[in-house]
Each structure stands twice: as C-alpha cells, then as structure tokens.
Coordinates of N, CA and C in Angstrom, one line a residue:
S1 N 82.2 -131.5 -58.0 CA 82.3 -130.3 -58.8 C 83.7 -129.7 -58.9
E2 N 84.0 -129.1 -60.0 CA 85.3 -128.4 -60.1 C 85.4 -127.1 -59.4
Y3 N 84.2 -126.6 -58.9 CA 84.2 -125.4 -58.2 C 84.0 -125.6 -56.7
A4 N 84.8 -124.9 -55.9 CA 84.7 -125.0 -54.4 C 83.7 -124.0 -53.9
A5 N 83.6 -122.9 -54.6 CA 82.7 -121.8 -54.2 C 82.4 -120.9 -55.3
I6 N 81.2 -120.3 -55.2 CA 80.8 -119.3 -56.2 C 80.5 -118.0 -55.5
I7 N 81.1 -116.9 -56.0 CA 80.9 -115.6 -55.4 C 80.1 -114.7 -56.3
F8 N 79.1 -114.0 -55.8 CA 78.4 -113.0 -56.7 C 77.9 -111.8 -55.8
N9 N 77.6 -110.8 -56.5 CA 77.1 -109.5 -55.8 C 75.6 -109.4 -55.9
R10 N 75.0 -109.4 -54.8 CA 73.5 -109.1 -54.6 C 72.7 -110.3 -55.2
F11 N 72.6 -110.4 -56.5 CA 71.8 -111.4 -57.1 C 72.3 -111.8 -58.5
L12 N 72.0 -113.0 -58.9 CA 72.4 -113.5 -60.2 C 71.3 -113.2 -61.3
C13 N 70.1 -113.4 -60.9 CA 69.0 -113.2 -61.8 C 67.7 -113.0 -61.0
D14 N 66.6 -112.7 -61.7 CA 65.4 -112.4 -61.0 C 64.5 -113.6 -60.7
H15 N 64.7 -114.7 -61.5 CA 63.7 -115.7 -61.4 C 64.2 -117.1 -61.1
T16 N 65.5 -117.4 -61.3 CA 66.0 -118.7 -61.1 C 67.0 -118.8 -59.9
H17 N 67.0 -117.9 -59.0 CA 68.0 -117.9 -57.9 C 67.8 -119.1 -57.0
R18 N 66.5 -119.5 -56.8 CA 66.3 -120.7 -55.9 C 66.9 -122.0 -56.6
D19 N 66.7 -122.1 -57.9 CA 67.3 -123.3 -58.5 C 68.8 -123.3 -58.4
F20 N 69.4 -122.1 -58.5 CA 70.8 -122.0 -58.4 C 71.3 -122.5 -57.0
F21 N 70.6 -122.0 -56.0 CA 71.1 -122.4 -54.6 C 70.8 -123.9 -54.4
D22 N 69.7 -124.4 -54.9 CA 69.5 -125.9 -54.8 C 70.6 -126.7 -55.5
C23 N 71.0 -126.3 -56.7 CA 72.0 -127.0 -57.4 C 73.4 -126.9 -56.7
A24 N 73.7 -125.7 -56.2 CA 74.9 -125.5 -55.5 C 75.0 -126.4 -54.2
Q25 N 73.9 -126.4 -53.5 CA 73.9 -127.2 -52.3 C 74.0 -128.7 -52.6
R26 N 73.3 -129.2 -53.7 CA 73.4 -130.6 -54.1 C 74.8 -131.0 -54.5
D27 N 75.5 -130.0 -55.1 CA 76.9 -130.3 -55.6 C 78.0 -130.0 -54.6
G28 N 77.6 -129.5 -53.4 CA 78.6 -129.2 -52.4 C 79.4 -128.0 -52.7
I29 N 78.8 -127.0 -53.4 CA 79.5 -125.8 -53.7 C 79.0 -124.7 -52.7
K30 N 80.0 -124.0 -52.1 CA 79.7 -123.0 -51.2 C 79.3 -121.7 -52.0
V31 N 78.4 -121.0 -51.4 CA 77.9 -119.7 -52.1 C 78.2 -118.5 -51.2
I32 N 78.9 -117.6 -51.8 CA 79.3 -116.4 -51.0 C 78.6 -115.2 -51.7
V33 N 77.8 -114.4 -51.0 CA 77.2 -113.2 -51.5 C 77.9 -112.0 -51.0
D34 N 78.3 -111.1 -51.9 CA 78.9 -109.9 -51.5 C 78.0 -108.7 -51.7
L35 N 78.0 -107.8 -50.7 CA 77.1 -106.6 -50.8 C 77.8 -105.4 -50.3
D36 N 77.7 -104.3 -51.1 CA 78.4 -103.1 -50.7 C 77.5 -101.9 -50.6
D37 N 76.2 -102.1 -50.7 CA 75.2 -101.1 -50.5 C 73.9 -101.6 -49.8
W38 N 73.3 -100.8 -49.1 CA 72.0 -101.1 -48.5 C 71.0 -101.3 -49.5
Y39 N 70.2 -102.4 -49.4 CA 69.3 -102.8 -50.5 C 68.0 -102.1 -50.5
F40 N 67.7 -101.3 -49.5 CA 66.5 -100.5 -49.4 C 66.8 -99.1 -49.9
L41 N 66.6 -98.8 -51.2 CA 66.9 -97.5 -51.7 C 65.9 -96.5 -51.3
P42 N 66.4 -95.2 -51.0 CA 65.4 -94.2 -50.7 C 64.5 -93.9 -51.9
K43 N 63.3 -93.4 -51.6 CA 62.4 -93.2 -52.7 C 62.8 -92.1 -53.7
Y44 N 63.7 -91.2 -53.3 CA 64.2 -90.2 -54.3 C 65.2 -90.8 -55.2
H45 N 65.8 -92.0 -54.9 CA 66.8 -92.6 -55.8 C 66.3 -92.9 -57.1
M46 N 67.0 -92.6 -58.2 CA 66.5 -92.7 -59.6 C 66.2 -94.2 -59.9
N47 N 66.8 -95.1 -59.2 CA 66.6 -96.5 -59.5 C 65.6 -97.2 -58.5
Y48 N 64.9 -96.4 -57.7 CA 64.0 -96.9 -56.6 C 63.0 -97.9 -57.2
K49 N 62.2 -97.5 -58.2 CA 61.1 -98.3 -58.7 C 61.7 -99.6 -59.4
H50 N 62.8 -99.5 -60.1 CA 63.4 -100.6 -60.8 C 64.0 -101.6 -59.8
Y51 N 64.5 -101.1 -58.7 CA 65.2 -101.9 -57.7 C 64.3 -102.6 -56.7
K52 N 63.2 -102.0 -56.4 CA 62.3 -102.4 -55.3 C 61.9 -103.9 -55.4
P53 N 61.5 -104.3 -56.6 CA 61.1 -105.7 -56.8 C 62.2 -106.7 -56.5
R54 N 63.4 -106.3 -56.6 CA 64.6 -107.2 -56.4 C 65.0 -107.3 -54.9
V55 N 64.5 -106.5 -54.1 CA 64.8 -106.5 -52.7 C 64.5 -107.9 -52.0
P56 N 63.3 -108.5 -52.3 CA 63.1 -109.8 -51.7 C 64.0 -110.9 -52.2
I57 N 64.5 -110.8 -53.4 CA 65.4 -111.7 -54.0 C 66.8 -111.6 -53.3
I58 N 67.2 -110.4 -53.1 CA 68.5 -110.1 -52.4 C 68.4 -110.6 -51.0
R59 N 67.4 -110.4 -50.3 CA 67.3 -110.8 -48.9 C 67.3 -112.3 -48.8
E60 N 66.6 -113.0 -49.7 CA 66.6 -114.5 -49.7 C 68.0 -115.0 -50.0
N61 N 68.7 -114.4 -51.0 CA 70.0 -114.8 -51.3 C 70.9 -114.7 -50.1
L62 N 70.8 -113.6 -49.3 CA 71.6 -113.4 -48.2 C 71.4 -114.5 -47.1
K63 N 70.1 -114.8 -47.0 CA 69.7 -115.9 -46.0 C 70.2 -117.2 -46.4
R64 N 70.3 -117.5 -47.7 CA 70.7 -118.9 -48.1 C 72.2 -119.0 -48.3
A65 N 72.9 -117.9 -48.4 CA 74.3 -118.0 -48.6 C 75.1 -118.7 -47.5
N66 N 76.2 -119.3 -47.8 CA 77.0 -119.9 -46.8 C 77.8 -118.8 -46.1
L67 N 78.1 -117.7 -46.8 CA 78.8 -116.6 -46.2 C 78.4 -115.3 -46.9
V68 N 78.2 -114.2 -46.1 CA 77.9 -112.9 -46.7 C 79.0 -112.0 -46.3
T69 N 79.6 -111.3 -47.3 CA 80.6 -110.3 -47.1 C 80.1 -108.9 -47.4
V70 N 80.4 -107.9 -46.6 CA 80.0 -106.5 -46.8 C 81.1 -105.6 -46.6
S71 N 81.0 -104.3 -46.9 CA 82.1 -103.4 -47.0 C 82.2 -102.6 -45.7
T72 N 81.2 -102.5 -44.8 CA 81.3 -101.7 -43.6 C 80.6 -102.3 -42.4
P73 N 81.1 -102.1 -41.2 CA 80.4 -102.6 -40.0 C 78.9 -102.1 -39.9
Y74 N 78.7 -100.8 -40.4 CA 77.3 -100.3 -40.3 C 76.4 -101.1 -41.2
L75 N 76.8 -101.5 -42.4 CA 76.0 -102.3 -43.3 C 75.8 -103.7 -42.7
A76 N 76.8 -104.2 -42.1 CA 76.7 -105.5 -41.4 C 75.6 -105.5 -40.3
D77 N 75.6 -104.4 -39.5 CA 74.6 -104.3 -38.4 C 73.2 -104.1 -39.0
M78 N 73.1 -103.4 -40.1 CA 71.8 -103.2 -40.7 C 71.2 -104.5 -41.2
I79 N 72.0 -105.3 -41.8 CA 71.6 -106.6 -42.3 C 71.2 -107.5 -41.2
K80 N 72.0 -107.5 -40.1 CA 71.7 -108.3 -38.9 C 70.4 -107.9 -38.3
Q81 N 70.1 -106.7 -38.2 CA 68.8 -106.2 -37.7 C 67.7 -106.6 -38.6
D82 N 67.9 -106.5 -39.9 CA 66.8 -106.8 -40.9 C 66.4 -108.3 -41.0
I83 N 67.4 -109.1 -41.2 CA 67.1 -110.5 -41.5 C 67.9 -111.5 -40.6
G84 N 68.7 -111.0 -39.6 CA 69.3 -111.9 -38.7 C 70.5 -112.6 -39.2
V85 N 71.1 -112.1 -40.3 CA 72.3 -112.8 -40.9 C 73.6 -112.1 -40.5
D86 N 74.5 -112.9 -40.0 CA 75.8 -112.4 -39.6 C 76.7 -112.2 -40.9
C87 N 77.4 -111.1 -40.9 CA 78.3 -110.8 -42.1 C 79.7 -110.7 -41.7
V88 N 80.6 -110.9 -42.7 CA 82.0 -110.7 -42.5 C 82.3 -109.3 -43.2
V89 N 83.0 -108.4 -42.5 CA 83.3 -107.1 -43.1 C 84.7 -107.2 -43.9
L90 N 84.6 -106.9 -45.2 CA 85.8 -106.8 -46.0 C 85.8 -105.4 -46.5
S91 N 86.6 -104.6 -45.9 CA 86.7 -103.1 -46.3 C 87.1 -102.9 -47.7
N92 N 86.4 -102.0 -48.4 CA 86.9 -101.7 -49.8 C 88.3 -101.1 -49.7
A93 N 89.0 -101.3 -50.8 CA 90.4 -100.9 -50.8 C 90.8 -100.5 -52.3
V94 N 91.8 -99.8 -52.4 CA 92.3 -99.4 -53.7 C 93.5 -100.2 -54.1
D95 N 93.5 -100.7 -55.3 CA 94.7 -101.5 -55.8 C 95.7 -100.6 -56.5
F96 N 96.7 -100.2 -55.8 CA 97.7 -99.3 -56.3 C 98.6 -99.9 -57.4
T97 N 98.4 -101.2 -57.7 CA 99.2 -101.7 -58.9 C 98.4 -101.4 -60.1
D98 N 97.1 -101.0 -60.0 CA 96.3 -100.6 -61.2 C 96.8 -99.3 -61.7
P99 N 97.2 -99.2 -63.0 CA 97.7 -97.9 -63.5 C 96.9 -96.7 -63.2
Q100 N 95.6 -96.8 -63.2 CA 94.8 -95.6 -63.0 C 94.9 -95.0 -61.6
F101 N 95.4 -95.8 -60.7 CA 95.6 -95.3 -59.3 C 97.0 -94.8 -59.1
T102 N 97.8 -94.7 -60.1 CA 99.2 -94.2 -60.0 C 99.1 -92.7 -59.6
V103 N 99.8 -92.3 -58.6 CA 99.8 -90.9 -58.1 C 100.8 -90.2 -59.0
N104 N 100.2 -89.2 -59.8 CA 101.0 -88.4 -60.7 C 100.4 -87.0 -60.7
K105 N 100.5 -86.3 -59.6 CA 99.9 -85.1 -59.4 C 100.1 -84.0 -60.5
V106 N 99.1 -83.4 -60.9 CA 99.2 -82.2 -61.8 C 99.2 -81.0 -61.0
T107 N 100.3 -80.2 -61.1 CA 100.4 -79.1 -60.2 C 99.6 -77.9 -60.6
D108 N 99.3 -77.1 -59.6 CA 98.4 -75.9 -59.9 C 98.8 -74.9 -58.7
I109 N 98.8 -73.6 -59.1 CA 99.1 -72.6 -58.0 C 97.9 -72.4 -57.1
R110 N 96.7 -72.8 -57.6 CA 95.5 -72.7 -56.8 C 95.2 -74.0 -56.1
V111 N 94.4 -73.9 -55.0 CA 93.9 -75.1 -54.3 C 92.7 -75.6 -55.0
R112 N 92.7 -76.8 -55.4 CA 91.6 -77.4 -56.2 C 90.7 -78.3 -55.4
F113 N 89.4 -78.0 -55.4 CA 88.4 -78.7 -54.7 C 87.6 -79.5 -55.8
G114 N 87.7 -80.8 -55.8 CA 87.1 -81.6 -56.9 C 86.0 -82.5 -56.4
W115 N 85.1 -82.8 -57.4 CA 84.0 -83.7 -57.1 C 83.9 -84.7 -58.3
C116 N 83.7 -85.9 -58.0 CA 83.5 -87.0 -59.0 C 82.3 -87.8 -58.6
G117 N 81.3 -88.0 -59.5 CA 80.2 -88.7 -59.1 C 79.3 -89.0 -60.3
G118 N 78.0 -89.2 -60.1 CA 77.1 -89.5 -61.1 C 75.7 -89.1 -60.7
A119 N 74.7 -89.4 -61.6 CA 73.3 -88.9 -61.4 C 72.7 -89.4 -60.2
T120 N 73.1 -90.5 -59.6 CA 72.5 -91.0 -58.4 C 72.8 -90.1 -57.2
H121 N 73.8 -89.2 -57.4 CA 74.2 -88.3 -56.3 C 73.7 -86.9 -56.4
A122 N 72.6 -86.7 -57.1 CA 72.0 -85.4 -57.3 C 71.7 -84.7 -56.0
K123 N 71.0 -85.4 -55.1 CA 70.6 -84.8 -53.8 C 71.8 -84.6 -52.9
D124 N 72.8 -85.4 -53.0 CA 74.1 -85.2 -52.3 C 74.8 -83.9 -52.7
L125 N 74.8 -83.8 -54.0 CA 75.5 -82.6 -54.6 C 74.8 -81.3 -54.2
A126 N 73.5 -81.4 -54.1 CA 72.7 -80.2 -53.7 C 73.1 -79.7 -52.3
L127 N 73.7 -80.5 -51.5 CA 74.0 -80.1 -50.1 C 75.1 -79.1 -50.1
I128 N 76.0 -79.0 -51.2 CA 77.1 -78.1 -51.2 C 76.9 -76.9 -52.2
A129 N 75.7 -76.9 -52.7 CA 75.4 -75.8 -53.7 C 75.6 -74.4 -53.1
D130 N 75.0 -74.2 -51.9 CA 75.1 -72.9 -51.2 C 76.6 -72.6 -50.9
D131 N 77.3 -73.6 -50.5 CA 78.7 -73.4 -50.1 C 79.6 -73.0 -51.3
I132 N 79.3 -73.6 -52.5 CA 80.0 -73.3 -53.7 C 79.6 -71.9 -54.1
A133 N 78.4 -71.5 -54.0 CA 78.0 -70.1 -54.3 C 78.7 -69.1 -53.4
T134 N 78.8 -69.4 -52.1 CA 79.5 -68.5 -51.2 C 81.0 -68.4 -51.6
L135 N 81.6 -69.5 -51.9 CA 83.0 -69.5 -52.3 C 83.2 -68.6 -53.6
H136 N 82.4 -68.8 -54.6 CA 82.5 -68.0 -55.8 C 82.3 -66.5 -55.5
S137 N 81.5 -66.2 -54.5 CA 81.1 -64.8 -54.2 C 82.2 -64.1 -53.5
R138 N 83.2 -64.8 -53.0 CA 84.3 -64.2 -52.2 C 85.4 -63.7 -53.1
I139 N 85.3 -62.4 -53.4 CA 86.3 -61.8 -54.3 C 87.7 -61.9 -53.8
D140 N 87.9 -61.9 -52.4 CA 89.2 -62.0 -51.8 C 89.8 -63.3 -52.0
L141 N 89.1 -64.3 -52.4 CA 89.6 -65.7 -52.6 C 89.7 -66.1 -54.1
S142 N 89.3 -65.2 -55.0 CA 89.1 -65.6 -56.4 C 90.4 -66.1 -57.1
D143 N 91.6 -65.7 -56.6 CA 92.8 -66.1 -57.2 C 93.5 -67.2 -56.4
K144 N 92.7 -67.8 -55.5 CA 93.3 -68.8 -54.6 C 92.8 -70.2 -54.8
Y145 N 91.7 -70.4 -55.5 CA 91.1 -71.7 -55.6 C 90.6 -72.0 -57.1
R146 N 90.3 -73.3 -57.3 CA 89.7 -73.8 -58.5 C 88.8 -75.0 -58.2
L147 N 87.6 -75.0 -58.7 CA 86.7 -76.1 -58.5 C 86.9 -77.0 -59.7
V148 N 86.9 -78.3 -59.5 CA 87.1 -79.3 -60.5 C 85.8 -80.2 -60.5
L149 N 85.2 -80.3 -61.7 CA 84.0 -81.1 -61.8 C 84.4 -82.3 -62.8
Q150 N 84.4 -83.5 -62.3 CA 84.9 -84.6 -63.1 C 83.8 -85.6 -63.5
G151 N 83.8 -86.0 -64.7 CA 82.8 -86.9 -65.2 C 81.8 -86.4 -66.2
Y152 N 82.0 -85.1 -66.6 CA 81.0 -84.4 -67.4 C 80.7 -85.1 -68.7
V153 N 79.3 -85.2 -69.0 CA 78.8 -85.7 -70.2 C 78.0 -84.7 -70.9
N154 N 78.3 -84.4 -72.2 CA 77.6 -83.5 -73.0 C 76.1 -83.9 -73.1
N155 N 75.2 -82.9 -73.2 CA 73.8 -83.1 -73.5 C 73.1 -84.0 -72.5
D156 N 73.6 -84.0 -71.2 CA 73.0 -84.8 -70.2 C 72.4 -83.9 -69.1
A157 N 71.2 -84.2 -68.7 CA 70.4 -83.3 -67.8 C 71.1 -83.2 -66.5
F158 N 71.6 -84.4 -65.9 CA 72.2 -84.3 -64.6 C 73.5 -83.5 -64.7
W159 N 74.3 -83.6 -65.7 CA 75.6 -82.9 -65.8 C 75.4 -81.4 -66.0
R160 N 74.3 -81.1 -66.7 CA 73.9 -79.7 -66.8 C 73.6 -79.1 -65.4
Y161 N 72.9 -79.9 -64.6 CA 72.6 -79.5 -63.3 C 73.8 -79.4 -62.4
A162 N 74.7 -80.3 -62.5 CA 76.0 -80.3 -61.8 C 76.8 -79.1 -62.2
A163 N 76.9 -78.9 -63.5 CA 77.7 -77.7 -64.0 C 77.1 -76.4 -63.5
N164 N 75.8 -76.3 -63.4 CA 75.1 -75.1 -63.0 C 75.5 -74.8 -61.5
I165 N 75.6 -75.9 -60.7 CA 76.0 -75.7 -59.3 C 77.5 -75.2 -59.2
F166 N 78.3 -75.9 -59.9 CA 79.8 -75.6 -59.9 C 80.1 -74.3 -60.5
S167 N 79.3 -73.9 -61.4 CA 79.6 -72.6 -62.1 C 78.9 -71.4 -61.5
W168 N 78.1 -71.7 -60.4 CA 77.3 -70.7 -59.7 C 76.4 -70.0 -60.8
G169 N 75.7 -70.9 -61.5 CA 74.7 -70.4 -62.5 C 75.4 -69.7 -63.6
N170 N 76.6 -70.1 -64.0 CA 77.4 -69.5 -65.0 C 78.0 -68.1 -64.6
K171 N 78.0 -67.8 -63.3 CA 78.5 -66.5 -62.9 C 79.9 -66.6 -62.4
A172 N 80.5 -67.8 -62.3 CA 81.8 -68.0 -61.8 C 82.8 -67.6 -62.9
K173 N 84.0 -67.2 -62.5 CA 85.1 -66.8 -63.4 C 85.6 -68.1 -64.0
A174 N 86.0 -68.1 -65.3 CA 86.4 -69.3 -66.0 C 87.6 -69.9 -65.3
E175 N 88.5 -69.1 -64.7 CA 89.7 -69.6 -64.1 C 89.4 -70.3 -62.7
N176 N 88.2 -70.1 -62.2 CA 87.8 -70.8 -61.0 C 87.1 -72.1 -61.2
L177 N 87.1 -72.6 -62.4 CA 86.3 -73.8 -62.7 C 87.1 -74.6 -63.8
S178 N 87.2 -75.9 -63.5 CA 87.8 -76.8 -64.5 C 86.9 -78.0 -64.6
V179 N 86.6 -78.4 -65.8 CA 85.7 -79.5 -66.1 C 86.4 -80.6 -66.8
I180 N 86.3 -81.9 -66.3 CA 86.9 -83.0 -66.8 C 85.9 -83.9 -67.4
N181 N 86.0 -84.3 -68.6 CA 85.0 -85.1 -69.3 C 85.0 -86.6 -68.7
A182 N 83.9 -87.3 -68.9 CA 83.7 -88.6 -68.5 C 84.8 -89.5 -69.0
A183 N 85.2 -90.5 -68.2 CA 86.3 -91.5 -68.7 C 85.8 -92.9 -68.3
S184 N 86.4 -93.9 -68.9 CA 86.0 -95.3 -68.6 C 86.3 -95.6 -67.2
V185 N 85.7 -96.7 -66.7 CA 85.9 -97.1 -65.3 C 87.4 -97.6 -65.1
F186 N 88.1 -97.8 -66.2 CA 89.5 -98.2 -66.1 C 90.5 -97.0 -66.0
N187 N 89.9 -95.8 -66.2 CA 90.8 -94.6 -66.3 C 90.3 -93.4 -65.4
Y188 N 89.1 -93.5 -64.9 CA 88.5 -92.3 -64.3 C 89.3 -91.8 -63.0
A189 N 89.9 -92.8 -62.3 CA 90.6 -92.4 -61.1 C 91.8 -91.5 -61.3
Q190 N 92.3 -91.4 -62.6 CA 93.4 -90.5 -62.9 C 93.0 -89.1 -62.6
G191 N 91.7 -88.8 -62.7 CA 91.2 -87.4 -62.5 C 91.5 -86.9 -61.1
Y192 N 91.7 -87.8 -60.1 CA 92.0 -87.4 -58.8 C 93.4 -86.7 -58.7
N193 N 94.2 -86.9 -59.7 CA 95.5 -86.2 -59.7 C 95.4 -84.7 -60.0
R194 N 94.2 -84.3 -60.3 CA 93.9 -82.9 -60.6 C 93.1 -82.3 -59.4
F195 N 93.0 -83.0 -58.3 CA 92.3 -82.5 -57.1 C 93.4 -82.3 -56.0
D196 N 93.2 -81.4 -55.1 CA 93.9 -81.3 -53.9 C 93.0 -81.7 -52.7
V197 N 91.7 -81.4 -52.8 CA 90.7 -81.8 -51.8 C 89.6 -82.4 -52.6
A198 N 89.2 -83.6 -52.2 CA 88.0 -84.3 -52.8 C 86.7 -84.0 -52.0
L199 N 85.7 -83.5 -52.6 CA 84.4 -83.2 -52.0 C 83.6 -84.5 -52.1
A200 N 82.9 -84.9 -51.0 CA 82.1 -86.1 -50.9 C 80.9 -85.9 -50.1
P201 N 80.0 -85.0 -50.5 CA 78.8 -84.8 -49.7 C 77.8 -85.9 -49.8
L202 N 77.2 -86.3 -48.6 CA 76.2 -87.4 -48.6 C 75.0 -87.0 -47.8
V203 N 73.8 -87.3 -48.2 CA 72.6 -87.1 -47.5 C 72.7 -88.0 -46.2
D204 N 72.2 -87.6 -45.1 CA 72.2 -88.4 -43.9 C 71.0 -89.4 -43.9
G205 N 71.3 -90.6 -44.3 CA 70.2 -91.6 -44.3 C 70.8 -93.0 -44.2
D206 N 70.0 -94.0 -44.0 CA 70.5 -95.4 -43.9 C 71.3 -95.8 -45.1
F207 N 70.7 -95.5 -46.3 CA 71.4 -95.9 -47.6 C 72.8 -95.3 -47.7
E208 N 72.8 -94.0 -47.4 CA 74.1 -93.3 -47.5 C 75.1 -93.7 -46.4
N209 N 74.6 -93.9 -45.2 CA 75.4 -94.3 -44.1 C 76.1 -95.7 -44.2
C210 N 75.5 -96.5 -45.1 CA 76.0 -97.8 -45.4 C 77.2 -97.8 -46.3
K211 N 77.4 -96.7 -47.0 CA 78.5 -96.6 -47.9 C 79.9 -96.6 -47.3
S212 N 80.9 -97.0 -48.0 CA 82.2 -97.1 -47.4 C 83.0 -95.9 -47.8
N213 N 84.1 -95.6 -47.1 CA 85.0 -94.5 -47.4 C 85.7 -94.7 -48.7

C-alpha cells in the first residue's frame, strides 16, 4: 500500500468501520484513532441523543486501533478504565504561525473579561450568571471593566440566552458590554485580542473534566 498509516478522529462512518479495519489490517496499514473528548455525553448535552448510538462504534474503533492518541491524561485514564486501552497523550497546542493566533492586542482603559463558546456550553455559562449580575450591580466598579461576548449570532436562541446573561437582563450599561459577532474557524481566535481575562466556566463532570486547557 502507498499508505503507512491512516489517522482519524473518533469514527469514519456508522456502518462500515469493521470493513475498513479489516482492509487496513490486510494491507498492512496502521490505524491511529485520535480522541479529544469523552464519548459518553451527559444527558443535558444538546447532542446526547444523536451521539449515543455512535458510542459503541467509537469504543470498538479504539479497541481495534494500532494506536490511540488523546489530549489529556485524565481522558487517557477514563478510556483505560472503560475498555482497557492504553493511550498516548498528545496535548493540544496553538500554532502561532497561523495568522489568527497573532497577538495584536486592542487596548482599552477598562479590564475586559471575555467569553467565547457555543450552544453546547449553555450549562457552563449559567455557572457565572450570578457573578456577572453581581459585577454589573457594583456601581463603584462600573468605570473599570467591560464584558466581552464573542461569537454572537443574530436570531439564535442560545445567543439570546448568552446575551441576556452578559447584559444582566439588559440592565447593564452599554459601556460595560461589548459583543463580537461570530467568525469563521479560521479567524475567531483574533477575538482574544479584545480580552484581558478569558472566562472558561465548566460544569464539574467526567465529560467536562476530560477537556484540555
């Protein structure tokens, strides 16, 4: 074969993965499966029902792979406990040669607390709702901070929810809130240049604890 190895994330397809592994083994091709999330999603996750039927496929892929790579030691331990497969940890990293990760800070006289995420983080975001309300209620701090909400999509239920949290139910002063519209995956990291402090709340659970920094 012209290929020494094939690398894929989680699964290739729902129905023909066994044929794929049989063909790879027959042709002497090594198979590497990469995983950066725990495959048992919590029931509150928006993709829980869609993802659940794929869990057996992912587990079989991990068992049949010649090598499994994961992003954190915690995730490696969870997989070892679940199906007895040893994993190699390859920590996630940022490619600073990618233009979107160029540090080009936008200055501001206020300290900016920013959050960037998506609809799968609704419960995570709820963790800081009370803290945001407390911050907005502090009149003595009103000229010292700005909250930055990055990724906003018009006419989207989740982003209306997120904006409601960040705006303290529309009671926050306009100068204490900045909203950045959604950008492509090739540009969104530029938004971090408008943060001084990044907010990253996470629910305490196995799925969340498997995530990387």
